[in-house]
Amino acid sequence: MSAASGTLPAAPVIAIDGPSASGKGTVAAAVAARLRWAVLDSGALYRVVGLVATRRGIDLADGEALATLVGELDIAFANGAVRVNDKDESAAIRAPAVAAPASRVGAVPAVREALLVVQRRFRRPPGLVADGRDMGTVVFADAELKVFLTASAEARALRRQKQLGRASAQDFNGLLAAMRRRDERDRDRSVAPLTAAPDAVVIDSTTMPAAAVVDQVLTLAGRKGLRGAASAPATRARRTPARASSC
Ligand code: DC
């Protein structure tokens, strides 16, 4: 990825942060579709770095090597696919084994620094819905609306289990433990830790269907005067393997 200026074009941002499997990706995609805004799945960027670093045998704590790697990666979101140096890596970055490396490289300050400008480039009119861990606290700290989406660890593990199509209790317990480890690392890191911005609206989705969360976010957006580019038909919230964006 090439360097970019740090200036932010004037476009509104809705930041949706939260722990893994809290439903933020599903909600962000649906809200963006309803508003006809772009969407940024920032976790996909960390997943790409974790995936490629693992493949190349790069030490996941080596900031210098990882920052160099980020500079060599051309990451593009197009038609629901994530392409890395012109290769479709949509399925590869979603593999369960990529979650931990993504979280580990996310704890490296040089990686976060290198990805900062990349993420800010997605901010374009008519607006951007960005999901991740630090959208409201760091990347788009001036976002017009900030949402922190939570759910109990059990509810999140159950969602992830359904997504993966697994059924056994052992798988559930394994998923729950892995998710807790990842959340802990994301929360406890020294840079841009997973936390709600002081001005974020916290939504607990443990017992809420995704469509209800989407409606709540759209209501909050409406109250802030954030409107869609054009009136779009209602869509059901559904997670796609990789989300498209205008970038
Ligand atoms: O949202 P996700 O599960 O695809 O993210 C994978 C990992 O990437 C997550 O565990 C931590 C890291 N990440 C991050 O550090 N900051 C973000 N804004 C998004 C993701």
Short mmCIF file of C-alpha atoms and ligand atoms in Angstrom, two decimals:
data_model
loop_
_atom_site.label_atom_id
_atom_site.label_comp_id
_atom_site.label_asym_id
_atom_site.label_seq_id
_atom_site.Cartn_x
_atom_site.Cartn_y
_atom_site.Cartn_z
CA MET A 1 0.00 0.00 0.00
CA SER A 2 1.28 3.39 -0.84
CA ALA A 3 1.51 6.34 1.52
CA ALA A 4 -1.32 8.82 1.66
CA SER A 5 -1.90 12.26 3.05
CA GLY A 6 -3.32 12.31 6.56
CA THR A 7 -6.02 14.87 5.72
CA LEU A 8 -9.59 13.76 6.15
CA PRO A 9 -12.14 14.67 3.51
CA ALA A 10 -15.41 15.95 4.95
CA ALA A 11 -17.65 12.92 5.01
CA PRO A 12 -19.68 11.61 7.93
CA VAL A 13 -18.65 8.39 9.64
CA ILE A 14 -20.60 5.88 11.70
CA ALA A 15 -18.09 3.89 13.79
CA ILE A 16 -19.16 0.47 15.03
CA ASP A 17 -16.74 -1.23 17.40
CA GLY A 18 -16.97 -4.31 19.53
CA PRO A 19 -15.47 -7.68 20.40
CA SER A 20 -15.31 -10.65 18.03
CA ALA A 21 -18.62 -12.10 16.84
CA SER A 22 -20.61 -9.26 18.39
CA GLY A 23 -22.35 -8.84 15.04
CA LYS A 24 -20.70 -5.54 14.16
CA GLY A 25 -19.76 -6.67 10.65
CA THR A 26 -23.30 -7.76 9.85
CA VAL A 27 -24.75 -4.58 11.29
CA ALA A 28 -22.21 -2.30 9.58
CA ALA A 29 -22.89 -3.90 6.17
CA ALA A 30 -26.66 -3.58 6.59
CA VAL A 31 -26.51 0.03 7.82
CA ALA A 32 -24.20 0.98 4.95
CA ALA A 33 -26.54 -0.71 2.45
CA ARG A 34 -29.55 1.17 3.84
CA LEU A 35 -27.74 4.53 3.73
CA ARG A 36 -25.95 3.72 0.48
CA TRP A 37 -22.67 4.60 2.13
CA ALA A 38 -19.34 2.81 1.83
CA VAL A 39 -18.36 0.24 4.43
CA LEU A 40 -14.94 -0.51 5.88
CA ASP A 41 -14.29 -3.91 7.45
CA SER A 42 -11.08 -2.93 9.24
CA GLY A 43 -10.65 -6.44 10.65
CA ALA A 44 -10.15 -7.69 7.07
CA LEU A 45 -7.00 -5.55 6.83
CA TYR A 46 -5.53 -7.06 10.00
CA ARG A 47 -6.54 -10.51 8.77
CA VAL A 48 -4.69 -9.93 5.48
CA VAL A 49 -1.54 -8.87 7.33
CA GLY A 50 -1.79 -11.85 9.71
CA LEU A 51 -2.39 -14.27 6.84
CA VAL A 52 0.40 -13.10 4.56
CA ALA A 53 2.89 -12.71 7.44
CA THR A 54 2.18 -16.29 8.53
CA ARG A 55 2.59 -17.59 4.99
CA ARG A 56 5.93 -15.80 4.63
CA GLY A 57 7.17 -16.94 8.03
CA ILE A 58 7.46 -13.39 9.36
CA ASP A 59 7.68 -13.06 13.15
CA LEU A 60 4.26 -11.76 14.21
CA ALA A 61 5.87 -9.44 16.77
CA ASP A 62 8.49 -7.93 14.40
CA GLY A 63 7.16 -4.41 13.84
CA GLU A 64 9.72 -3.43 11.23
CA ALA A 65 9.20 -6.51 9.08
CA LEU A 66 5.42 -6.26 9.39
CA ALA A 67 5.35 -2.56 8.48
CA THR A 68 7.48 -3.35 5.41
CA LEU A 69 5.03 -6.09 4.54
CA VAL A 70 2.06 -3.70 4.79
CA GLY A 71 3.83 -1.42 2.31
CA GLU A 72 4.08 -4.29 -0.16
CA LEU A 73 0.43 -5.25 0.00
CA ASP A 74 -2.13 -3.91 -2.40
CA ILE A 75 -5.43 -4.63 -0.64
CA ALA A 76 -8.62 -3.97 -2.60
CA PHE A 77 -12.27 -4.54 -1.70
CA ALA A 78 -14.38 -5.13 -4.79
CA ASN A 79 -17.76 -6.76 -5.36
CA GLY A 80 -17.75 -8.45 -1.97
CA ALA A 81 -14.23 -9.87 -2.44
CA VAL A 82 -10.97 -8.98 -0.72
CA ARG A 83 -8.11 -9.03 -3.22
CA VAL A 84 -4.49 -8.95 -2.12
CA ASN A 85 -1.94 -8.14 -4.81
CA ASP A 86 -4.64 -9.08 -7.33
CA LYS A 87 -5.46 -12.45 -5.79
CA ASP A 88 -8.85 -13.20 -4.22
CA GLU A 89 -8.13 -13.98 -0.56
CA SER A 90 -11.73 -13.58 0.70
CA ALA A 91 -12.06 -17.17 1.92
CA ALA A 92 -8.47 -17.46 3.19
CA ILE A 93 -8.71 -14.45 5.51
CA ARG A 94 -11.95 -15.76 7.04
CA ALA A 95 -10.41 -19.12 8.00
CA PRO A 96 -10.64 -19.61 11.81
CA ALA A 97 -6.85 -20.11 11.95
CA VAL A 98 -6.29 -16.53 10.75
CA ALA A 99 -8.11 -14.92 13.71
CA ALA A 100 -5.24 -15.30 16.20
CA PRO A 101 -2.49 -14.04 13.83
CA ALA A 102 -4.73 -11.06 12.95
CA SER A 103 -5.12 -10.27 16.63
CA ARG A 104 -1.38 -10.67 17.23
CA VAL A 105 -0.34 -8.29 14.43
CA GLY A 106 -3.03 -5.91 15.66
CA ALA A 107 -1.08 -5.56 18.91
CA VAL A 108 2.01 -4.29 17.03
CA PRO A 109 2.14 -0.44 17.02
CA ALA A 110 3.98 -0.27 13.65
CA VAL A 111 1.21 -2.27 11.99
CA ARG A 112 -1.52 -0.04 13.41
CA GLU A 113 0.40 3.03 12.29
CA ALA A 114 0.85 1.66 8.77
CA LEU A 115 -2.84 0.76 8.48
CA LEU A 116 -4.08 4.09 9.83
CA VAL A 117 -3.76 6.02 6.57
CA VAL A 118 -5.11 3.07 4.62
CA GLN A 119 -8.28 3.07 6.71
CA ARG A 120 -8.76 6.84 6.59
CA ARG A 121 -8.75 6.75 2.80
CA PHE A 122 -12.12 5.03 2.93
CA ARG A 123 -13.73 8.18 4.28
CA ARG A 124 -15.48 9.67 1.28
CA PRO A 125 -18.82 11.30 0.57
CA PRO A 126 -21.62 10.48 1.00
CA GLY A 127 -20.38 8.66 4.13
CA LEU A 128 -18.68 5.66 5.65
CA VAL A 129 -19.73 2.95 8.09
CA ALA A 130 -16.54 1.53 9.64
CA ASP A 131 -16.38 -1.50 11.92
CA GLY A 132 -13.54 -2.75 14.07
CA ARG A 133 -11.99 -2.29 17.49
CA ASP A 134 -10.71 1.30 17.41
CA MET A 135 -12.86 3.05 14.82
CA GLY A 136 -14.46 5.38 17.37
CA THR A 137 -11.44 5.80 19.63
CA VAL A 138 -8.56 6.28 17.16
CA VAL A 139 -9.12 5.91 13.41
CA PHE A 140 -12.29 8.02 13.20
CA ALA A 141 -12.23 9.64 16.64
CA ASP A 142 -14.37 12.47 15.23
CA ALA A 143 -17.07 10.11 13.91
CA GLU A 144 -20.55 11.60 13.92
CA LEU A 145 -22.00 8.46 15.52
CA LYS A 146 -20.18 5.85 17.58
CA VAL A 147 -21.68 2.53 18.53
CA PHE A 148 -20.10 -0.10 20.77
CA LEU A 149 -21.76 -3.42 20.14
CA THR A 150 -21.49 -6.09 22.80
CA ALA A 151 -23.05 -9.46 23.56
CA SER A 152 -22.30 -12.10 26.16
CA ALA A 153 -19.31 -14.32 25.35
CA GLU A 154 -21.63 -17.35 25.21
CA ALA A 155 -23.99 -15.69 22.72
CA ARG A 156 -21.06 -14.64 20.56
CA ALA A 157 -19.51 -18.12 20.60
CA LEU A 158 -22.87 -19.60 19.64
CA ARG A 159 -23.14 -17.20 16.69
CA ARG A 160 -19.64 -18.08 15.57
CA GLN A 161 -20.44 -21.79 15.90
CA LYS A 162 -23.51 -21.36 13.70
CA GLN A 163 -21.48 -19.37 11.18
CA LEU A 164 -18.94 -22.17 11.01
CA GLY A 165 -21.63 -24.86 10.89
CA ARG A 166 -20.28 -26.84 13.82
CA ALA A 167 -22.43 -28.62 16.37
CA SER A 168 -20.53 -30.40 19.15
CA ALA A 169 -20.23 -29.07 22.70
CA GLN A 170 -16.47 -29.54 22.46
CA ASP A 171 -16.36 -27.21 19.48
CA PHE A 172 -18.47 -24.69 21.38
CA ASN A 173 -16.13 -24.75 24.39
CA GLY A 174 -13.08 -24.51 22.12
CA LEU A 175 -14.57 -21.56 20.26
CA LEU A 176 -15.52 -19.85 23.51
CA ALA A 177 -12.01 -20.25 24.92
CA ALA A 178 -10.33 -19.03 21.71
CA MET A 179 -12.67 -16.07 21.53
CA ARG A 180 -11.98 -15.10 25.14
CA ARG A 181 -8.22 -15.30 24.52
CA ARG A 182 -8.54 -13.07 21.45
CA ASP A 183 -10.78 -10.55 23.22
CA GLU A 184 -8.32 -10.40 26.10
CA ARG A 185 -5.39 -9.69 23.75
CA ASP A 186 -7.43 -7.08 21.83
CA ARG A 187 -8.49 -5.41 25.10
CA ASP A 188 -5.15 -5.52 26.89
CA ARG A 189 -2.79 -4.32 24.16
CA SER A 190 -0.96 -1.05 24.71
CA VAL A 191 -2.08 0.65 21.49
CA ALA A 192 -5.67 1.27 20.43
CA PRO A 193 -7.15 -1.38 22.72
CA LEU A 194 -10.68 -2.64 22.28
CA THR A 195 -12.76 -0.27 24.36
CA ALA A 196 -15.86 1.87 23.98
CA ALA A 197 -15.24 5.53 23.21
CA PRO A 198 -16.59 7.75 26.03
CA ASP A 199 -19.17 9.15 23.59
CA ALA A 200 -20.21 5.77 22.14
CA VAL A 201 -23.72 4.38 22.47
CA VAL A 202 -23.39 0.88 23.92
CA ILE A 203 -25.79 -1.70 22.50
CA ASP A 204 -25.98 -5.14 24.08
CA SER A 205 -27.20 -7.49 21.37
CA THR A 206 -27.20 -10.69 23.46
CA THR A 207 -30.94 -11.14 22.99
CA MET A 208 -31.47 -8.90 19.97
CA PRO A 209 -31.73 -10.06 16.36
CA ALA A 210 -29.34 -8.27 14.00
CA ALA A 211 -32.24 -6.53 12.22
CA ALA A 212 -33.27 -4.87 15.51
CA VAL A 213 -29.72 -3.61 16.07
CA VAL A 214 -29.65 -2.25 12.52
CA ASP A 215 -32.92 -0.40 13.14
CA GLN A 216 -31.55 1.05 16.38
CA VAL A 217 -28.37 2.29 14.69
CA LEU A 218 -30.40 3.83 11.85
CA THR A 219 -32.63 5.57 14.40
CA LEU A 220 -29.56 6.96 16.18
CA ALA A 221 -28.13 8.06 12.82
CA GLY A 222 -31.41 9.77 11.91
CA ARG A 223 -31.38 11.67 15.21
CA LYS A 224 -27.90 12.96 14.32
CA GLY A 225 -29.19 14.10 10.94
CA LEU A 226 -27.27 11.39 9.09
CA ARG A 227 -29.25 10.41 6.03
CA GLY A 228 -28.74 8.02 3.18
CA ALA A 229 -27.47 9.04 -0.22
CA ALA A 230 -30.90 8.05 -1.54
CA SER A 231 -33.77 6.22 0.05
CA ALA A 232 -32.89 2.55 -0.19
CA PRO A 233 -35.21 -0.41 0.30
CA ALA A 234 -35.03 -2.23 3.64
CA THR A 235 -32.60 -5.15 3.60
CA ARG A 236 -32.27 -8.03 6.00
CA ALA A 237 -29.03 -8.01 7.95
CA ARG A 238 -26.80 -10.75 6.66
CA ARG A 239 -23.09 -11.28 6.90
CA THR A 240 -21.32 -11.77 3.60
CA PRO A 241 -17.91 -13.52 3.46
CA ALA A 242 -16.22 -10.23 2.69
CA ARG A 243 -17.79 -6.86 2.46
CA ALA A 244 -17.51 -4.57 -0.51
CA SER A 245 -16.61 -0.95 -0.24
CA SER A 246 -16.24 1.94 -2.57
CA CYS A 247 -12.45 1.80 -2.29
O1 DC B 1 -13.05 -8.08 13.26
P1 DC B 1 -12.18 -9.33 13.04
O2 DC B 1 -12.55 -10.48 13.91
O3 DC B 1 -12.14 -9.71 11.59
O4 DC B 1 -10.70 -8.86 13.45
C1 DC B 1 -9.63 -9.75 13.52
C2 DC B 1 -8.57 -9.20 14.45
O5 DC B 1 -8.00 -8.01 13.87
C3 DC B 1 -9.03 -8.80 15.83
O6 DC B 1 -9.00 -9.88 16.75
C4 DC B 1 -8.07 -7.72 16.22
C5 DC B 1 -7.65 -7.11 14.90
N1 DC B 1 -8.31 -5.83 14.66
C6 DC B 1 -7.76 -4.72 15.27
O7 DC B 1 -6.78 -4.84 16.00
N2 DC B 1 -8.30 -3.50 15.04
C7 DC B 1 -9.37 -3.35 14.25
N3 DC B 1 -9.86 -2.13 14.04
C8 DC B 1 -9.96 -4.48 13.64
C9 DC B 1 -9.40 -5.71 13.88
#
